[in-house]
């Protein structure tokens, strides 16, 4: 049950066309990369009429952000994981899991993430989407650090928001290298190294 | 004495024209940003004949990388700082200084660095220059970590090259935020927070 049983035949066709365009878009982006992909190629591959892609999507940037949605949603979920540890050990376990899940959600859609990496810097809308992810994580981590500072687990002198940025950026950049195949270690080794460095430095 | 006393009048004029073009280029890049700057605008501002800029520089990317040289050289010097601490405290002091100098060299040329940030991702040659900086730092930090692991100051289980990447990327991304005015803390506070987190986590 996805609600589609109440749609007219015409509406169902529209949904189907949209889905075809997204699938075609995915193939074209993965083959050509972000900058070289065109709406014309996508239309062609989807076997839709000339210009049809523009009925459903404003431009290729718009279509591509739809393809990013699944990953973005997973990442928002990871950023929103609850965090109220009562010891350094509990904190370590929870942060390790968050880091692992963040990297995993990127690696599961490695090919799309490669295109995201390329599109950031050339597409304002993709960059904005990614900046939302960044902001969400940094806000969440800042809150987490303030919590453990209040709980007396962490030195109060650390600037929570600055440390949150540093920690997120470390994760983000290492994630890009994993996505691009530039790091040989597996996901668990990577997550453990980073989390150990971070919690070892932050916690009393 | 810069060696120019042995140059012919013609050679001196060429050097002067080159210098004028670089100064004009600097102004144009700072005003227009990387993507919107053109060689025509640079020629115009330098009052050099039509197309003269192309005699001295292959394209705007080439001219811009010349403008990056001073910063790059400073950063290479920072990356090459000797590091052979005999205690955690000595390591902290030296890493703090390296971090501070890295951020400082970027902040001293803040406006050019903003353009570098914009140019990475759109200019292959600027990106390559920046990747050389990254590689140099990561190589240097990896060597430093291996040294302190050998010296027994740091747990051997840490993957030196991975930690080096994480630490450099944390510095790099925070540096960009400082350059873009997105961090309110001063240079010293920023360097201290990051170095404390890093050495606290890495050292025994």
Short mmCIF file of C-alpha atoms in Angstrom, two decimals:
data_model
loop_
_atom_site.label_atom_id
_atom_site.label_comp_id
_atom_site.label_asym_id
_atom_site.label_seq_id
_atom_site.Cartn_x
_atom_site.Cartn_y
_atom_site.Cartn_z
CA UNK A 1 0.00 0.00 0.00
CA UNK A 2 1.71 3.17 -1.19
CA UNK A 3 -1.38 5.27 -1.77
CA UNK A 4 -1.16 4.73 -5.50
CA UNK A 5 -4.44 2.74 -5.52
CA UNK A 6 -6.32 6.04 -5.38
CA UNK A 7 -4.55 7.52 -8.38
CA UNK A 8 -6.00 7.80 -11.85
CA UNK A 9 -4.42 5.93 -14.73
CA UNK A 10 -2.93 9.20 -15.93
CA UNK A 11 -1.38 9.91 -12.56
CA UNK A 12 0.07 6.40 -12.43
CA UNK A 13 1.62 6.93 -15.84
CA UNK A 14 3.14 10.18 -14.65
CA UNK A 15 4.66 8.42 -11.63
CA UNK A 16 6.02 5.74 -13.92
CA UNK A 17 7.55 8.29 -16.27
CA UNK A 18 9.16 10.10 -13.34
CA UNK A 19 10.59 6.80 -12.09
CA UNK A 20 11.93 5.99 -15.56
CA UNK A 21 13.59 9.40 -15.76
CA UNK A 22 15.20 8.91 -12.34
CA UNK A 23 16.55 5.50 -13.34
CA UNK A 24 17.84 6.87 -16.62
CA UNK A 25 19.34 9.84 -14.77
CA UNK A 26 21.14 7.52 -12.43
CA UNK A 27 22.69 5.63 -15.35
CA UNK A 28 23.67 8.79 -17.20
CA UNK A 29 25.22 10.45 -14.12
CA UNK A 30 27.17 7.30 -13.24
CA UNK A 31 28.45 6.97 -16.80
CA UNK A 32 29.18 10.62 -17.65
CA UNK A 33 29.74 12.25 -14.29
CA UNK A 34 27.84 15.32 -13.10
CA UNK A 35 29.28 17.98 -15.36
CA UNK A 36 29.01 16.04 -18.60
CA UNK A 37 25.53 14.60 -18.02
CA UNK A 38 22.69 16.33 -19.90
CA UNK A 39 18.91 16.27 -19.68
CA UNK A 40 18.84 15.31 -23.37
CA UNK A 41 20.83 12.14 -22.68
CA UNK A 42 18.51 11.31 -19.79
CA UNK A 43 15.39 11.83 -21.93
CA UNK A 44 16.87 9.63 -24.62
CA UNK A 45 17.75 6.78 -22.29
CA UNK A 46 14.31 6.94 -20.62
CA UNK A 47 12.64 6.81 -24.07
CA UNK A 48 10.50 9.77 -23.11
CA UNK A 49 9.56 12.49 -25.59
CA UNK A 50 11.84 15.41 -26.28
CA UNK A 51 11.85 17.79 -23.31
CA UNK A 52 9.77 15.49 -21.08
CA UNK A 53 12.48 15.47 -18.40
CA UNK A 54 11.88 19.20 -17.92
CA UNK A 55 8.21 18.55 -17.12
CA UNK A 56 9.30 16.53 -14.09
CA UNK A 57 12.57 18.19 -13.09
CA UNK A 58 13.71 21.79 -13.26
CA UNK A 59 17.19 20.79 -14.46
CA UNK A 60 19.77 18.05 -14.06
CA UNK A 61 20.76 19.41 -10.65
CA UNK A 62 17.18 19.00 -9.49
CA UNK A 63 16.98 15.45 -10.83
CA UNK A 64 20.30 14.56 -9.23
CA UNK A 65 19.27 15.79 -5.79
CA UNK A 66 16.34 13.34 -6.00
CA UNK A 67 18.90 10.57 -6.51
CA UNK A 68 20.71 11.81 -3.39
CA UNK A 69 17.59 11.61 -1.22
CA UNK A 70 18.00 8.03 0.05
CA UNK A 71 21.57 8.66 1.19
CA UNK A 72 20.66 12.03 2.68
CA UNK A 73 17.80 10.48 4.66
CA UNK A 74 20.09 7.75 6.03
CA UNK A 75 22.62 10.37 7.04
CA UNK A 76 20.02 12.53 8.75
CA UNK A 77 18.99 9.45 10.72
CA UNK A 78 22.61 8.87 11.76
CA UNK A 79 23.00 12.53 12.77
CA UNK A 80 19.88 12.24 14.92
CA UNK A 81 20.99 9.15 16.87
CA UNK A 82 20.39 9.67 20.61
CA UNK A 83 23.49 10.21 22.74
CA UNK A 84 23.40 10.24 26.54
CA UNK A 85 26.35 8.13 27.67
CA UNK A 86 27.11 7.78 31.35
CA UNK A 87 30.79 6.88 30.92
CA UNK A 88 33.69 7.27 28.53
CA UNK A 89 33.28 3.63 27.49
CA UNK A 90 29.60 4.10 26.66
CA UNK A 91 30.46 7.25 24.74
CA UNK A 92 33.13 5.38 22.78
CA UNK A 93 30.72 2.61 21.79
CA UNK A 94 28.02 5.04 20.67
CA UNK A 95 30.35 7.35 18.75
CA UNK A 96 32.00 4.36 17.08
CA UNK A 97 28.60 3.20 15.89
CA UNK A 98 27.65 6.65 14.62
CA UNK A 99 30.91 6.99 12.71
CA UNK A 100 30.57 3.51 11.26
CA UNK A 101 27.00 4.14 10.14
CA UNK A 102 27.93 7.48 8.58
CA UNK A 103 30.70 5.90 6.51
CA UNK A 104 28.53 2.87 5.72
CA UNK A 105 25.65 4.97 4.38
CA UNK A 106 28.11 6.66 2.02
CA UNK A 107 29.78 3.41 0.95
CA UNK A 108 26.47 1.69 0.23
CA UNK A 109 25.87 4.33 -2.44
CA UNK A 110 29.50 4.76 -3.34
CA UNK A 111 28.90 5.49 -7.03
CA UNK A 112 26.29 8.18 -6.37
CA UNK A 113 28.53 9.67 -3.67
CA UNK A 114 31.36 10.00 -6.19
CA UNK A 115 29.04 12.14 -8.28
CA UNK A 116 27.99 14.13 -5.20
CA UNK A 117 31.66 14.87 -4.56
CA UNK A 118 32.07 16.09 -8.14
CA UNK A 119 28.85 18.13 -8.05
CA UNK A 120 29.70 19.99 -4.82
CA UNK A 121 31.46 23.13 -5.99
CA UNK A 122 29.83 23.16 -9.42
CA UNK A 123 26.15 22.84 -8.49
CA UNK A 124 24.79 25.33 -5.97
CA UNK A 125 21.80 23.13 -5.14
CA UNK A 126 23.90 19.98 -4.55
CA UNK A 127 26.31 22.00 -2.43
CA UNK A 128 23.41 23.36 -0.40
CA UNK A 129 22.05 19.84 0.17
CA UNK A 130 25.45 18.70 1.35
CA UNK A 131 25.87 21.76 3.54
CA UNK A 132 22.58 20.84 5.21
CA UNK A 133 24.03 17.44 6.09
CA UNK A 134 27.14 19.10 7.47
CA UNK A 135 25.13 21.58 9.52
CA UNK A 136 22.88 18.85 10.90
CA UNK A 137 25.86 16.75 12.03
CA UNK A 138 27.78 19.67 13.50
CA UNK A 139 24.73 20.84 15.41
CA UNK A 140 24.10 17.31 16.72
CA UNK A 141 27.72 16.74 17.72
CA UNK A 142 27.90 20.14 19.43
CA UNK A 143 24.83 19.19 21.48
CA UNK A 144 26.44 15.84 22.32
CA UNK A 145 29.66 17.51 23.50
CA UNK A 146 27.74 20.02 25.65
CA UNK A 147 25.88 17.08 27.19
CA UNK A 148 29.05 15.23 28.20
CA UNK A 149 30.64 18.48 29.40
CA UNK A 150 27.63 19.02 31.68
CA UNK A 151 27.90 15.41 32.81
CA UNK A 152 31.52 16.05 33.79
CA UNK A 153 32.91 13.47 31.35
CA UNK A 154 34.73 16.06 29.25
CA UNK A 155 36.90 19.08 30.08
CA UNK A 156 34.73 22.21 29.94
CA UNK A 157 37.50 24.23 28.33
CA UNK A 158 36.96 22.60 24.95
CA UNK A 159 34.99 24.82 22.57
CA UNK A 160 32.13 22.40 21.81
CA UNK A 161 31.15 23.85 18.46
CA UNK A 162 34.75 24.04 17.20
CA UNK A 163 35.53 20.48 18.28
CA UNK A 164 32.28 19.34 16.65
CA UNK A 165 33.40 20.89 13.36
CA UNK A 166 36.86 19.36 13.60
CA UNK A 167 35.46 15.92 14.36
CA UNK A 168 32.83 16.03 11.65
CA UNK A 169 35.27 17.27 9.02
CA UNK A 170 37.72 14.51 9.88
CA UNK A 171 34.92 11.99 9.34
CA UNK A 172 33.70 13.67 6.18
CA UNK A 173 37.07 13.88 4.46
CA UNK A 174 38.03 10.33 5.38
CA UNK A 175 34.60 9.23 4.10
CA UNK A 176 35.32 10.87 0.71
CA UNK A 177 38.63 9.04 0.52
CA UNK A 178 36.89 5.75 1.30
CA UNK A 179 34.32 6.49 -1.40
CA UNK A 180 37.08 7.29 -3.91
CA UNK A 181 38.96 4.11 -2.94
CA UNK A 182 41.94 6.06 -1.62
CA UNK A 183 42.02 4.33 1.76
CA UNK A 184 42.83 0.64 2.00
CA UNK A 185 41.65 0.00 5.55
CA UNK A 186 38.18 -1.47 5.98
CA UNK A 187 35.27 0.44 7.46
CA UNK A 188 35.72 -0.99 10.96
CA UNK A 189 39.44 -0.22 11.18
CA UNK A 190 38.83 3.31 9.96
CA UNK A 191 35.96 3.95 12.39
CA UNK A 192 37.91 2.53 15.31
CA UNK A 193 41.05 4.56 14.64
CA UNK A 194 39.17 7.82 14.32
CA UNK A 195 36.85 7.22 17.27
CA UNK A 196 39.74 6.19 19.49
CA UNK A 197 41.65 9.35 18.60
CA UNK A 198 38.60 11.54 19.20
CA UNK A 199 37.27 10.05 22.41
CA UNK A 200 40.80 9.60 23.78
CA UNK A 201 41.43 13.31 23.28
CA UNK A 202 38.07 14.63 24.37
CA UNK A 203 37.12 12.50 27.35
CA UNK A 204 38.68 12.58 30.81
CA UNK B 1 70.51 42.31 -5.41
CA UNK B 2 68.05 40.07 -7.17
CA UNK B 3 70.15 39.16 -10.17
CA UNK B 4 68.30 41.64 -12.37
CA UNK B 5 71.46 43.78 -12.80
CA UNK B 6 72.61 41.32 -15.44
CA UNK B 7 69.46 41.57 -17.51
CA UNK B 8 69.05 43.54 -20.71
CA UNK B 9 66.60 46.43 -20.87
CA UNK B 10 64.24 44.25 -22.85
CA UNK B 11 64.38 41.47 -20.27
CA UNK B 12 63.73 43.99 -17.51
CA UNK B 13 60.69 45.27 -19.37
CA UNK B 14 59.42 41.73 -19.74
CA UNK B 15 59.82 41.16 -16.00
CA UNK B 16 57.97 44.40 -15.33
CA UNK B 17 55.12 43.45 -17.66
CA UNK B 18 54.86 40.06 -15.99
CA UNK B 19 54.72 41.74 -12.59
CA UNK B 20 52.04 44.17 -13.80
CA UNK B 21 49.97 41.28 -15.10
CA UNK B 22 50.29 39.43 -11.79
CA UNK B 23 49.20 42.52 -9.85
CA UNK B 24 46.30 43.09 -12.22
CA UNK B 25 45.41 39.41 -12.00
CA UNK B 26 45.35 39.62 -8.24
CA UNK B 27 42.91 42.56 -8.35
CA UNK B 28 40.67 40.92 -10.94
CA UNK B 29 40.54 37.57 -9.11
CA UNK B 30 39.79 39.26 -5.79
CA UNK B 31 37.04 41.36 -7.36
CA UNK B 32 35.41 38.82 -9.68
CA UNK B 33 36.28 35.48 -8.11
CA UNK B 34 37.98 32.66 -10.00
CA UNK B 35 35.23 31.57 -12.34
CA UNK B 36 34.24 35.05 -13.51
CA UNK B 37 37.75 36.43 -13.96
CA UNK B 38 39.02 36.58 -17.55
CA UNK B 39 42.41 37.15 -19.15
CA UNK B 40 40.87 40.05 -21.10
CA UNK B 41 40.00 41.87 -17.87
CA UNK B 42 43.51 41.24 -16.57
CA UNK B 43 45.11 42.59 -19.77
CA UNK B 44 42.89 45.64 -19.60
CA UNK B 45 43.70 46.43 -15.98
CA UNK B 46 47.44 45.93 -16.59
CA UNK B 47 47.26 48.31 -19.60
CA UNK B 48 49.09 45.72 -21.68
CA UNK B 49 48.30 45.12 -25.32
CA UNK B 50 45.52 42.77 -26.38
CA UNK B 51 46.56 39.16 -25.78
CA UNK B 52 49.78 40.07 -23.96
CA UNK B 53 48.71 38.10 -20.88
CA UNK B 54 48.84 34.95 -22.99
CA UNK B 55 52.50 35.60 -23.81
CA UNK B 56 53.35 35.29 -20.13
CA UNK B 57 50.71 32.85 -18.86
CA UNK B 58 49.07 29.87 -20.51
CA UNK B 59 45.66 30.78 -19.11
CA UNK B 60 44.06 32.33 -16.04
CA UNK B 61 44.60 29.12 -14.08
CA UNK B 62 48.32 29.38 -14.76
CA UNK B 63 48.42 33.04 -13.72
CA UNK B 64 46.46 32.28 -10.56
CA UNK B 65 48.78 29.48 -9.47
CA UNK B 66 51.62 32.05 -9.59
CA UNK B 67 49.62 34.13 -7.12
CA UNK B 68 49.33 31.07 -4.88
CA UNK B 69 53.11 30.49 -4.82
CA UNK B 70 53.94 32.56 -1.72
CA UNK B 71 51.29 30.82 0.37
CA UNK B 72 52.25 27.42 -1.00
CA UNK B 73 55.90 27.99 -0.15
CA UNK B 74 55.03 29.02 3.41
CA UNK B 75 52.89 25.92 3.77
CA UNK B 76 55.61 23.63 2.45
CA UNK B 77 57.93 25.14 5.05
CA UNK B 78 55.38 24.41 7.78
CA UNK B 79 54.94 20.84 6.53
CA UNK B 80 58.71 20.35 6.67
CA UNK B 81 59.18 21.52 10.27
CA UNK B 82 61.40 19.06 12.17
CA UNK B 83 59.63 16.88 14.74
CA UNK B 84 61.51 14.70 17.21
CA UNK B 85 59.85 15.25 20.59
CA UNK B 86 60.99 13.31 23.60
CA UNK B 87 57.76 13.68 25.58
CA UNK B 88 54.04 14.26 25.14
CA UNK B 89 54.50 17.84 26.34
CA UNK B 90 57.20 18.56 23.79
CA UNK B 91 55.05 16.98 21.09
CA UNK B 92 52.11 19.16 22.13
CA UNK B 93 54.17 22.35 21.92
CA UNK B 94 55.57 21.49 18.49
CA UNK B 95 52.28 20.35 17.00
CA UNK B 96 50.54 23.43 18.39
CA UNK B 97 53.11 25.61 16.64
CA UNK B 98 52.75 23.73 13.37
CA UNK B 99 48.97 24.01 13.45
CA UNK B 100 49.14 27.71 14.31
CA UNK B 101 51.60 28.43 11.50
CA UNK B 102 49.51 26.49 9.00
CA UNK B 103 46.38 28.49 9.84
CA UNK B 104 48.38 31.72 10.01
CA UNK B 105 49.90 31.29 6.55
CA UNK B 106 46.38 30.89 5.18
CA UNK B 107 44.94 33.83 7.13
CA UNK B 108 47.75 36.15 6.05
CA UNK B 109 46.57 35.67 2.48
CA UNK B 110 42.92 35.25 3.36
CA UNK B 111 41.56 36.87 0.20
CA UNK B 112 43.69 34.78 -2.15
CA UNK B 113 42.80 31.67 -0.15
CA UNK B 114 39.09 32.37 -0.66
CA UNK B 115 39.75 32.24 -4.39
CA UNK B 116 41.82 29.06 -3.99
CA UNK B 117 38.81 27.49 -2.24
CA UNK B 118 36.57 28.50 -5.12
CA UNK B 119 39.07 27.34 -7.75
CA UNK B 120 39.56 23.86 -6.29
CA UNK B 121 36.97 21.70 -8.03
CA UNK B 122 36.73 23.94 -11.10
CA UNK B 123 40.40 24.26 -12.04
CA UNK B 124 42.39 21.04 -12.44
CA UNK B 125 45.72 22.82 -12.04
CA UNK B 126 44.70 24.65 -8.84
CA UNK B 127 43.28 21.43 -7.45
CA UNK B 128 46.54 19.65 -8.26
CA UNK B 129 48.56 22.37 -6.50
CA UNK B 130 46.37 22.04 -3.45
CA UNK B 131 46.56 18.25 -3.54
CA UNK B 132 50.35 18.57 -3.46
CA UNK B 133 50.06 20.57 -0.24
CA UNK B 134 47.76 17.93 1.20
CA UNK B 135 50.07 15.09 0.18
CA UNK B 136 53.12 16.85 1.62
CA UNK B 137 51.43 17.41 4.98
CA UNK B 138 49.98 13.93 5.19
CA UNK B 139 53.33 12.37 4.35
CA UNK B 140 55.08 14.55 6.95
CA UNK B 141 52.51 13.85 9.67
CA UNK B 142 52.63 10.10 8.94
CA UNK B 143 56.41 10.19 9.39
CA UNK B 144 55.96 12.13 12.65
CA UNK B 145 53.47 9.59 13.99
CA UNK B 146 55.73 6.66 13.06
CA UNK B 147 58.56 8.42 14.91
CA UNK B 148 56.60 8.81 18.15
CA UNK B 149 55.26 5.27 17.83
CA UNK B 150 58.86 4.01 17.62
CA UNK B 151 59.75 6.21 20.57
CA UNK B 152 56.98 4.55 22.57
CA UNK B 153 55.05 7.79 23.08
CA UNK B 154 52.05 6.63 21.06
CA UNK B 155 50.08 3.38 20.92
CA UNK B 156 51.37 1.30 17.99
CA UNK B 157 47.88 0.15 17.09
CA UNK B 158 47.01 3.48 15.50
CA UNK B 159 47.22 3.40 11.71
CA UNK B 160 49.72 6.25 11.22
CA UNK B 161 48.73 7.18 7.69
CA UNK B 162 45.00 7.14 8.45
CA UNK B 163 45.42 9.25 11.59
CA UNK B 164 47.64 11.63 9.61
CA UNK B 165 44.86 12.09 7.08
CA UNK B 166 42.24 12.62 9.75
CA UNK B 167 44.37 15.17 11.58
CA UNK B 168 45.34 17.07 8.45
CA UNK B 169 41.77 17.18 7.14
CA UNK B 170 40.53 18.50 10.47
CA UNK B 171 43.10 21.29 10.21
CA UNK B 172 42.36 21.96 6.58
CA UNK B 173 38.61 22.24 6.91
CA UNK B 174 38.79 24.39 10.01
CA UNK B 175 41.33 26.58 8.16
CA UNK B 176 38.82 27.08 5.31
CA UNK B 177 36.17 28.11 7.81
CA UNK B 178 38.59 30.59 9.39
CA UNK B 179 39.40 31.97 5.94
CA UNK B 180 35.69 32.31 5.12
CA UNK B 181 35.04 34.00 8.49
CA UNK B 182 32.77 31.18 9.66
CA UNK B 183 34.61 30.63 12.95
CA UNK B 184 34.62 33.32 15.60
CA UNK B 185 37.45 31.98 17.77
CA UNK B 186 40.89 33.47 17.26
CA UNK B 187 43.79 31.57 15.77
CA UNK B 188 45.30 30.64 19.15
CA UNK B 189 42.06 29.29 20.61
CA UNK B 190 41.43 27.26 17.48
CA UNK B 191 44.96 25.82 17.37
CA UNK B 192 44.89 24.96 21.07
CA UNK B 193 41.54 23.21 20.94
CA UNK B 194 42.48 21.07 17.95
CA UNK B 195 45.99 20.24 19.17
CA UNK B 196 44.70 19.32 22.61
CA UNK B 197 42.12 16.99 21.11
CA UNK B 198 44.67 15.39 18.80
CA UNK B 199 47.60 14.94 21.17
CA UNK B 200 45.26 13.95 24.00
CA UNK B 201 43.87 11.16 21.84
CA UNK B 202 47.08 10.03 20.22
CA UNK B 203 49.68 10.17 22.99
CA UNK B 204 49.95 7.86 25.97
#
